[in-house]
mmCIF file of N, CA and C in Angstrom:
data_model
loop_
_atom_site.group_PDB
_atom_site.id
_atom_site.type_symbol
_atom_site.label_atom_id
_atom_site.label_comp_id
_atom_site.label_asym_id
_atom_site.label_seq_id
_atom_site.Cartn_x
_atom_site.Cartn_y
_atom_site.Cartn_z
ATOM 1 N N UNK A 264 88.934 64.390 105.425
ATOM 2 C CA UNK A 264 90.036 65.126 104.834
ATOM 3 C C UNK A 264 89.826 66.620 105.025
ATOM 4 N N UNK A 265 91.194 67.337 105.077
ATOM 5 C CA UNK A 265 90.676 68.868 105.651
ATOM 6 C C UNK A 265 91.478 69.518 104.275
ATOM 7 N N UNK A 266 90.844 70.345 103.737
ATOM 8 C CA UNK A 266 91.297 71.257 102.483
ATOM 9 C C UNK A 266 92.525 72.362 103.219
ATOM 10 N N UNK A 267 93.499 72.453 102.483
ATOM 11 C CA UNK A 267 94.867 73.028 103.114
ATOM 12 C C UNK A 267 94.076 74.632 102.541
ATOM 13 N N UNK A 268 94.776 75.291 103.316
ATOM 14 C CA UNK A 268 94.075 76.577 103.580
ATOM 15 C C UNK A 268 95.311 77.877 103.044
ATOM 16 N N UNK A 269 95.126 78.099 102.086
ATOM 17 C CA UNK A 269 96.321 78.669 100.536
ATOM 18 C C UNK A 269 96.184 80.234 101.722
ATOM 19 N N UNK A 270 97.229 80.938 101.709
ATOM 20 C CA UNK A 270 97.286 82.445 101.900
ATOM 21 C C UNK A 270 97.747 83.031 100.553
ATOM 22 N N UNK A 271 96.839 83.945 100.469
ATOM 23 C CA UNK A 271 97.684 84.595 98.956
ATOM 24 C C UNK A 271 98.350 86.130 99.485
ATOM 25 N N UNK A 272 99.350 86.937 98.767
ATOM 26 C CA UNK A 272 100.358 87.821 99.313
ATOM 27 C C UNK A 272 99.131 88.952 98.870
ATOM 28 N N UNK A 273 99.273 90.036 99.456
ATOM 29 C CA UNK A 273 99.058 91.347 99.190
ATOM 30 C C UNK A 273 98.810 91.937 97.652
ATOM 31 N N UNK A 274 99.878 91.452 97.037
ATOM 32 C CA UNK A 274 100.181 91.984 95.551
ATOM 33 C C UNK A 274 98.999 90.863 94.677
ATOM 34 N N UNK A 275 99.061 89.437 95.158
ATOM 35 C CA UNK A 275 98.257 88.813 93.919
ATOM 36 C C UNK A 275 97.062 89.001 94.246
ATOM 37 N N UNK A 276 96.564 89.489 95.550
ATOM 38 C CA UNK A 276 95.166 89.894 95.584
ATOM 39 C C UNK A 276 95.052 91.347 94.661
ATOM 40 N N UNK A 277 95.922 92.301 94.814
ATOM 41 C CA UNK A 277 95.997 93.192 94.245
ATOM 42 C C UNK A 277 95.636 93.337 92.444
ATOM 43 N N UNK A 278 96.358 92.452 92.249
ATOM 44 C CA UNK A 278 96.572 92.430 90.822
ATOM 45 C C UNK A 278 95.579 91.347 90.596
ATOM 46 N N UNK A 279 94.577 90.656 90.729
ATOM 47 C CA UNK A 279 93.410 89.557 90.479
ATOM 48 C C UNK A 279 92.178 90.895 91.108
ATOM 49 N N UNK A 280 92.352 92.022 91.474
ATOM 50 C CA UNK A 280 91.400 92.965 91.612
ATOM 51 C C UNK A 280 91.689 93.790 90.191
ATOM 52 N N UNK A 281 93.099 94.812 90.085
ATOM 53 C CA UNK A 281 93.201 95.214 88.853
ATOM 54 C C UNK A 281 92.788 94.374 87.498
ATOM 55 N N UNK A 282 92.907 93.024 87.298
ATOM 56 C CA UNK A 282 92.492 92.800 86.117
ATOM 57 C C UNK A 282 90.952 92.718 85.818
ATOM 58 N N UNK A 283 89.935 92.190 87.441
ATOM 59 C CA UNK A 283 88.795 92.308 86.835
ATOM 60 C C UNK A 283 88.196 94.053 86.822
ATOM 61 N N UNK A 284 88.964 94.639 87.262
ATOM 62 C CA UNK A 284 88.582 96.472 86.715
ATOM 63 C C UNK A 284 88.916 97.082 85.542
ATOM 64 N N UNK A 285 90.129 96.302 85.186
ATOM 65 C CA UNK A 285 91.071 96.835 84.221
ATOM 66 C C UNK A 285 90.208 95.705 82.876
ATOM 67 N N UNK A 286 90.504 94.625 82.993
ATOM 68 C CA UNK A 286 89.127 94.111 81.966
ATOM 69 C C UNK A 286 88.167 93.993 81.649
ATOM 70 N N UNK A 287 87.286 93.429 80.727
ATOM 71 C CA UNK A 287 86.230 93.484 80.780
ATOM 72 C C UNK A 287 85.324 92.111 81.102
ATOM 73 N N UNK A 288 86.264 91.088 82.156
ATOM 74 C CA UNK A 288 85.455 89.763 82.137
ATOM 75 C C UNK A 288 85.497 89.832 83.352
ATOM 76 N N UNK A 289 84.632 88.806 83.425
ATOM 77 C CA UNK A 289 84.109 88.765 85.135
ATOM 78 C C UNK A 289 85.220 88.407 86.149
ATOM 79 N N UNK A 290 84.622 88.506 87.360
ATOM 80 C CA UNK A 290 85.179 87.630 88.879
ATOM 81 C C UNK A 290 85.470 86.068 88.412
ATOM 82 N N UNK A 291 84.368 85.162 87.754
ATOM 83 C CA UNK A 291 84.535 83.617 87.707
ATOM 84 C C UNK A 291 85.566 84.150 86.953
ATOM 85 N N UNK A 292 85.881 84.603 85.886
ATOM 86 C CA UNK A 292 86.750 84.331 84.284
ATOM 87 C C UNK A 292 88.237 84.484 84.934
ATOM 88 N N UNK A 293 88.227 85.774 85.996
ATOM 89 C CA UNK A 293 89.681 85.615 86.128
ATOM 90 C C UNK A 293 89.974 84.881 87.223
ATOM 91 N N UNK A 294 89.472 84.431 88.189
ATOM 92 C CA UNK A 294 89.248 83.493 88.981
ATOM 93 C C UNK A 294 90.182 81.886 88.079
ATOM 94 N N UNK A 295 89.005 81.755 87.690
ATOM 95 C CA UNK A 295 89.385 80.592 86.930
ATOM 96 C C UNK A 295 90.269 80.788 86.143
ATOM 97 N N UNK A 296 91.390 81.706 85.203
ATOM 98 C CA UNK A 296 92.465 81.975 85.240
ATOM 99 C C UNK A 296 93.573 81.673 86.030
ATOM 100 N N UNK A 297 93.259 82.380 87.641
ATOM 101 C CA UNK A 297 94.351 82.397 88.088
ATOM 102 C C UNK A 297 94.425 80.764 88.724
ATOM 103 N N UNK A 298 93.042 79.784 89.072
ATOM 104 C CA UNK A 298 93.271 78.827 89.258
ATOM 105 C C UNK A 298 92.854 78.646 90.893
ATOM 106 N N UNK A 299 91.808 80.060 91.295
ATOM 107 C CA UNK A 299 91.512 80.315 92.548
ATOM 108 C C UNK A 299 90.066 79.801 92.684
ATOM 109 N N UNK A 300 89.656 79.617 93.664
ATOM 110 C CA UNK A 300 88.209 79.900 94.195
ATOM 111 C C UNK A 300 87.281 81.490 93.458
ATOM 112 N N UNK A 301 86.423 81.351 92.856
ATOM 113 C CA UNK A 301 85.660 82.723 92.310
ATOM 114 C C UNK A 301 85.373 84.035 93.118
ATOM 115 N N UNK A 302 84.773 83.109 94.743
ATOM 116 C CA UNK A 302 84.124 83.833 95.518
ATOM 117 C C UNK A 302 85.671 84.608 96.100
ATOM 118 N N UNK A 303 86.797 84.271 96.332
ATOM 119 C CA UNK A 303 87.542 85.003 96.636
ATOM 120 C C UNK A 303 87.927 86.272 96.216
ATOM 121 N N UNK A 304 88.140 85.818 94.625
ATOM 122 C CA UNK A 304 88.071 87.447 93.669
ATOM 123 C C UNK A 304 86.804 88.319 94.092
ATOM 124 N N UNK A 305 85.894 88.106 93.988
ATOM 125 C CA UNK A 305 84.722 88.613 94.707
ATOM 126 C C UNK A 305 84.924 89.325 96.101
ATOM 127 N N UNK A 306 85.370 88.447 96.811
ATOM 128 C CA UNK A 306 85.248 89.198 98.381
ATOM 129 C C UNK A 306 86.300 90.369 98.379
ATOM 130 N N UNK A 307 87.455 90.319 97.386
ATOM 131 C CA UNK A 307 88.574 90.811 97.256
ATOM 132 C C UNK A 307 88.352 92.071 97.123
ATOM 133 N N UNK A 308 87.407 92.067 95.747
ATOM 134 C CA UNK A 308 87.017 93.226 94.989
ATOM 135 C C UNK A 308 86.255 93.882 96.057
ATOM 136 N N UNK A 309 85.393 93.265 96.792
ATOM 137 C CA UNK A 309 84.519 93.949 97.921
ATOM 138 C C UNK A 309 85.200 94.861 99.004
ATOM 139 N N UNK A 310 86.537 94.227 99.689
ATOM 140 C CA UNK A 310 87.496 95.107 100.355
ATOM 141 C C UNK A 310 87.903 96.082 99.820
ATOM 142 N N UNK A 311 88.485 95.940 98.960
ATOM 143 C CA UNK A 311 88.971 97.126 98.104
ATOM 144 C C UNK A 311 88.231 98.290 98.152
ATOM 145 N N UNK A 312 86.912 98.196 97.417
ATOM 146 C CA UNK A 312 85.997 99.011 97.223
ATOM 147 C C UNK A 312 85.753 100.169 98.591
ATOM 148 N N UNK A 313 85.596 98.886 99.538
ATOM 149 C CA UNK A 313 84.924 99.406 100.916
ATOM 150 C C UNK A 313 86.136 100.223 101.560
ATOM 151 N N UNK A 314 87.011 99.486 101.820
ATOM 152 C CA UNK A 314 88.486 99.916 102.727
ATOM 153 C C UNK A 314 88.775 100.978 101.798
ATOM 154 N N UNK A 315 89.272 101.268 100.482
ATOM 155 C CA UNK A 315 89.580 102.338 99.390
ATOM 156 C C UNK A 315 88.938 103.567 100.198
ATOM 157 N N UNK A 316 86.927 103.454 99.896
ATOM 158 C CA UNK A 316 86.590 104.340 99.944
ATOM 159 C C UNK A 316 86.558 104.919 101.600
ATOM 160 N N UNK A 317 87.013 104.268 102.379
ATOM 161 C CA UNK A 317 87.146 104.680 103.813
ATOM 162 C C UNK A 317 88.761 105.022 104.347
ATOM 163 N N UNK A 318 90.108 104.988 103.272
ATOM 164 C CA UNK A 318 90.984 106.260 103.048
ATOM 165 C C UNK A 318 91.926 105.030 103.612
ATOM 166 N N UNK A 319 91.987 103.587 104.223
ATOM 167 C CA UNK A 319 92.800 102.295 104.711
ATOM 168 C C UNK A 319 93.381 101.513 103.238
ATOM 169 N N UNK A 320 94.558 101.344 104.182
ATOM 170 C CA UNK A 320 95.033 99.769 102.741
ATOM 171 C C UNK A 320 94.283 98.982 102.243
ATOM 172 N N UNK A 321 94.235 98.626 101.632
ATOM 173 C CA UNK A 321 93.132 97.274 101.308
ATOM 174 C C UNK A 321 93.212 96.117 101.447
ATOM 175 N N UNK A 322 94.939 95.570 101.545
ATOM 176 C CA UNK A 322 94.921 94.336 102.016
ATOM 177 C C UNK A 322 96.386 94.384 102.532
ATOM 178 N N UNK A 323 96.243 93.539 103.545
ATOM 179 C CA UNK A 323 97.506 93.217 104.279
ATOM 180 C C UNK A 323 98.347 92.008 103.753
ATOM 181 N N UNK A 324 97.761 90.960 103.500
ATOM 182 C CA UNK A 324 98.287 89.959 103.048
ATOM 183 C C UNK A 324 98.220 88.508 103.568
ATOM 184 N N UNK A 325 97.738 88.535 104.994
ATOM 185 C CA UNK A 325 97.784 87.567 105.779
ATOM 186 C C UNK A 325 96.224 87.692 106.394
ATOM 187 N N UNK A 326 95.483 88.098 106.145
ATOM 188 C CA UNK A 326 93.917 87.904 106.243
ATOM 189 C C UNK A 326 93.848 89.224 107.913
ATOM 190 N N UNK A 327 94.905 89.622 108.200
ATOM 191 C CA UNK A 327 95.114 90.964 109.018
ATOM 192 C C UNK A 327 93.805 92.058 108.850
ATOM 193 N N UNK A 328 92.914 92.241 109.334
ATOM 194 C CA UNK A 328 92.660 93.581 108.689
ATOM 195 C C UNK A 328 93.205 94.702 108.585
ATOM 196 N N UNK A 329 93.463 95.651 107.528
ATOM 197 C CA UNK A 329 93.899 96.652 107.358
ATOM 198 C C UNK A 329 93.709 97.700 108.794
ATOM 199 N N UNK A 330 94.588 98.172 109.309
ATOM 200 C CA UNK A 330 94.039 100.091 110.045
ATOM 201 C C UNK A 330 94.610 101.039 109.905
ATOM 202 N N UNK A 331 94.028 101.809 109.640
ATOM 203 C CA UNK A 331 94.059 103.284 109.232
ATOM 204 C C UNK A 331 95.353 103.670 110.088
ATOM 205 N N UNK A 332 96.120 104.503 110.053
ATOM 206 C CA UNK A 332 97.085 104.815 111.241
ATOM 207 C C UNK A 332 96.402 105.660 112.093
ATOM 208 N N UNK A 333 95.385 106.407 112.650
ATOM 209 C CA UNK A 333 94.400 106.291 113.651
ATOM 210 C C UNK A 333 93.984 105.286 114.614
ATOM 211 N N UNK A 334 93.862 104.252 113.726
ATOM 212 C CA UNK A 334 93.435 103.208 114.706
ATOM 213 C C UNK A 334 94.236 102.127 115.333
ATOM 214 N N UNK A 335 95.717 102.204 114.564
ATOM 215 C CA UNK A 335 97.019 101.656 114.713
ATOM 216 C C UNK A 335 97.391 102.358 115.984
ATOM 217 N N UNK A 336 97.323 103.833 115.536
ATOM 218 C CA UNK A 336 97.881 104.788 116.998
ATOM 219 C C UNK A 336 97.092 104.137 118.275
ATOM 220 N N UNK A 337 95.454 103.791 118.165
ATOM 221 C CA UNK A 337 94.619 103.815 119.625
ATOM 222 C C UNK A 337 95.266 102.246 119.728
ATOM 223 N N UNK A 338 94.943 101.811 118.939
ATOM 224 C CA UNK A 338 95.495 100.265 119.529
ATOM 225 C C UNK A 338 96.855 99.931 120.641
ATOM 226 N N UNK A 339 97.929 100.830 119.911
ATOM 227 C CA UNK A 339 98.936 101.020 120.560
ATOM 228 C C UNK A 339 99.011 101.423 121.621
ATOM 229 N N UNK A 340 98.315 103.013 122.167
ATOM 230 C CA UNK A 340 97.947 103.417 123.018
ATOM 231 C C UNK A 340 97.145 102.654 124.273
ATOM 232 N N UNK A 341 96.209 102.356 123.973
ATOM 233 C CA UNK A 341 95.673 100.887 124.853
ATOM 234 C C UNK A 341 96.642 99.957 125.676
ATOM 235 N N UNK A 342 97.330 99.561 124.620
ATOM 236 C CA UNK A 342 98.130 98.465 124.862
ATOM 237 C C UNK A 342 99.371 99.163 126.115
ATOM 238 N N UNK A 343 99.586 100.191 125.579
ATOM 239 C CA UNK A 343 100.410 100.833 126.779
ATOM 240 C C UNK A 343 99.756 101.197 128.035
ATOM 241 N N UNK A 344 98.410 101.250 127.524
ATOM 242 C CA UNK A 344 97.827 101.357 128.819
ATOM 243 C C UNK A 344 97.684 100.551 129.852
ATOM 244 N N UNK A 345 97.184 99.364 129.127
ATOM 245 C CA UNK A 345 96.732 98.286 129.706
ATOM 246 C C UNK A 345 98.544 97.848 130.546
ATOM 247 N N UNK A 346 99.577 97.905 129.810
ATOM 248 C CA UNK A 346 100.677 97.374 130.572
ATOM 249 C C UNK A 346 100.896 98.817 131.983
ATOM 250 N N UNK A 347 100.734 99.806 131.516
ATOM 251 C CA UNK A 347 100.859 100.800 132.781
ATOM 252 C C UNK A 347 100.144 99.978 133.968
ATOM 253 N N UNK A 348 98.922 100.054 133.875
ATOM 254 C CA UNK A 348 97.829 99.807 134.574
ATOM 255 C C UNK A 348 98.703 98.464 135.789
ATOM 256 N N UNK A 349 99.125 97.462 134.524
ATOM 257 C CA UNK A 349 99.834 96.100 135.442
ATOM 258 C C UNK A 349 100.671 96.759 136.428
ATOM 259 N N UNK A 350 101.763 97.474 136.165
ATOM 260 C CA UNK A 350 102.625 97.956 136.408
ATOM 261 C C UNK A 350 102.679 98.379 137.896
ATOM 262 N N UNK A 351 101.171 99.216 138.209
ATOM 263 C CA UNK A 351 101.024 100.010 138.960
ATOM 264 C C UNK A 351 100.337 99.063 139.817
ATOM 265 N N UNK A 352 99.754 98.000 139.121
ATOM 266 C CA UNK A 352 99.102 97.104 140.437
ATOM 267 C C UNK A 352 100.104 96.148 141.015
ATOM 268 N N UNK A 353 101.202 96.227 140.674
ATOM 269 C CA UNK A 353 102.598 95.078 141.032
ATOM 270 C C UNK A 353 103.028 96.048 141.770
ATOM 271 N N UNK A 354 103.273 97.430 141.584
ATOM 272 C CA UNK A 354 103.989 98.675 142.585
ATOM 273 C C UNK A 354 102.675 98.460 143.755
ATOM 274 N N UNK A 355 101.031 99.067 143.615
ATOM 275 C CA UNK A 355 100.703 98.637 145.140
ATOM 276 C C UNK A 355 100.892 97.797 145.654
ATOM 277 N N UNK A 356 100.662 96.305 145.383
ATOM 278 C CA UNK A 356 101.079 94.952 145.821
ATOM 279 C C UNK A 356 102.463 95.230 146.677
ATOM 280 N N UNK A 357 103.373 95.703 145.933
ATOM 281 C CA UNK A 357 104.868 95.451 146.542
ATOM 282 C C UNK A 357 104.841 96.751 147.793
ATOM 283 N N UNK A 358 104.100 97.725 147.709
ATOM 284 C CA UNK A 358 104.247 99.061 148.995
ATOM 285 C C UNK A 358 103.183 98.000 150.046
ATOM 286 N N UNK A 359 102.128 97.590 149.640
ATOM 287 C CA UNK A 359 101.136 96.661 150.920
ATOM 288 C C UNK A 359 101.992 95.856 151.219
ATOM 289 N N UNK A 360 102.851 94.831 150.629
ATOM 290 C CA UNK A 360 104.014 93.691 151.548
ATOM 291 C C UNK A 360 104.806 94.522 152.199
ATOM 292 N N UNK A 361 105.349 95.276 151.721
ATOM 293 C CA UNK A 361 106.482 96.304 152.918
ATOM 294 C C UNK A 361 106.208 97.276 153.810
ATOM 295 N N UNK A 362 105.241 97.364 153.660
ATOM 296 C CA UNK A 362 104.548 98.048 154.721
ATOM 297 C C UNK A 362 104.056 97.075 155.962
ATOM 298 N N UNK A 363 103.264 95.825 155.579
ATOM 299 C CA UNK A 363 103.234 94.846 156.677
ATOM 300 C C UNK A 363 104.227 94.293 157.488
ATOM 301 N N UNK A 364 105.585 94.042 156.447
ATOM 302 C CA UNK A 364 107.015 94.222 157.004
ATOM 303 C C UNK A 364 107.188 95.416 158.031
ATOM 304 N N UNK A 365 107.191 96.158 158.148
ATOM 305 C CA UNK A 365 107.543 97.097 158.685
ATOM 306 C C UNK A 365 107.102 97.333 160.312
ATOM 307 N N UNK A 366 105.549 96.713 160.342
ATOM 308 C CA UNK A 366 105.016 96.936 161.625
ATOM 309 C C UNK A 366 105.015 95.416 163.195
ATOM 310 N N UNK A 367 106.004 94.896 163.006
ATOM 311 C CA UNK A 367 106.232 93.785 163.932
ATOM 312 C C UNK A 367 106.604 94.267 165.345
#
């Protein structure tokens, strides 16, 4: 049997972080509240902390990692690169066939 694999949204990770900051009971207590796995509140609280103090969202919602818009920009950038790059190897390809055309 395979355990179905729950996504939780942005906001209820959010708010299962605010209550164990905002209260005074643990990760298990509100865990077991909300009816989750413990270690999740845990790992939750751990992003937060880390991503917070490095100036990124903290959670996306879909297990995405967060990026900074720095690293959103290079990603993007890349990606345009990488399609230029095709671009230009389909343009030599197509000048080497017409050029062989040319000399009969």
């Amino acid at each position: 049997m395979t355990a179905s694999k729950h996504e939780y949204t942005a906001e209820f990770k959010e708010e299962a972080v605010r209550l164990v900051i905002s209260s005074q009971k643990s990760c298990a207590e509100i865990a077991r509240n909300l009816g989750i796995p413990p270690y999740l509140v845990v790992r939750w609280k751990q992003q937060q902390e880390q991503k917070g103090a490095a100036g990124r969202p903290q959670f996306t919602g879909r297990g995405v990692p967060a990026l900074s818009e720095q690293e959103a920009r290079f990603r993007r950038l890349e990606r345009e690169l990488e399609i230029t790059r095709q671009e230009r190897d389909i343009l030599k390809k197509a000048v080497a066939c017409l050029g062989q055309n040319r000399r009969p």
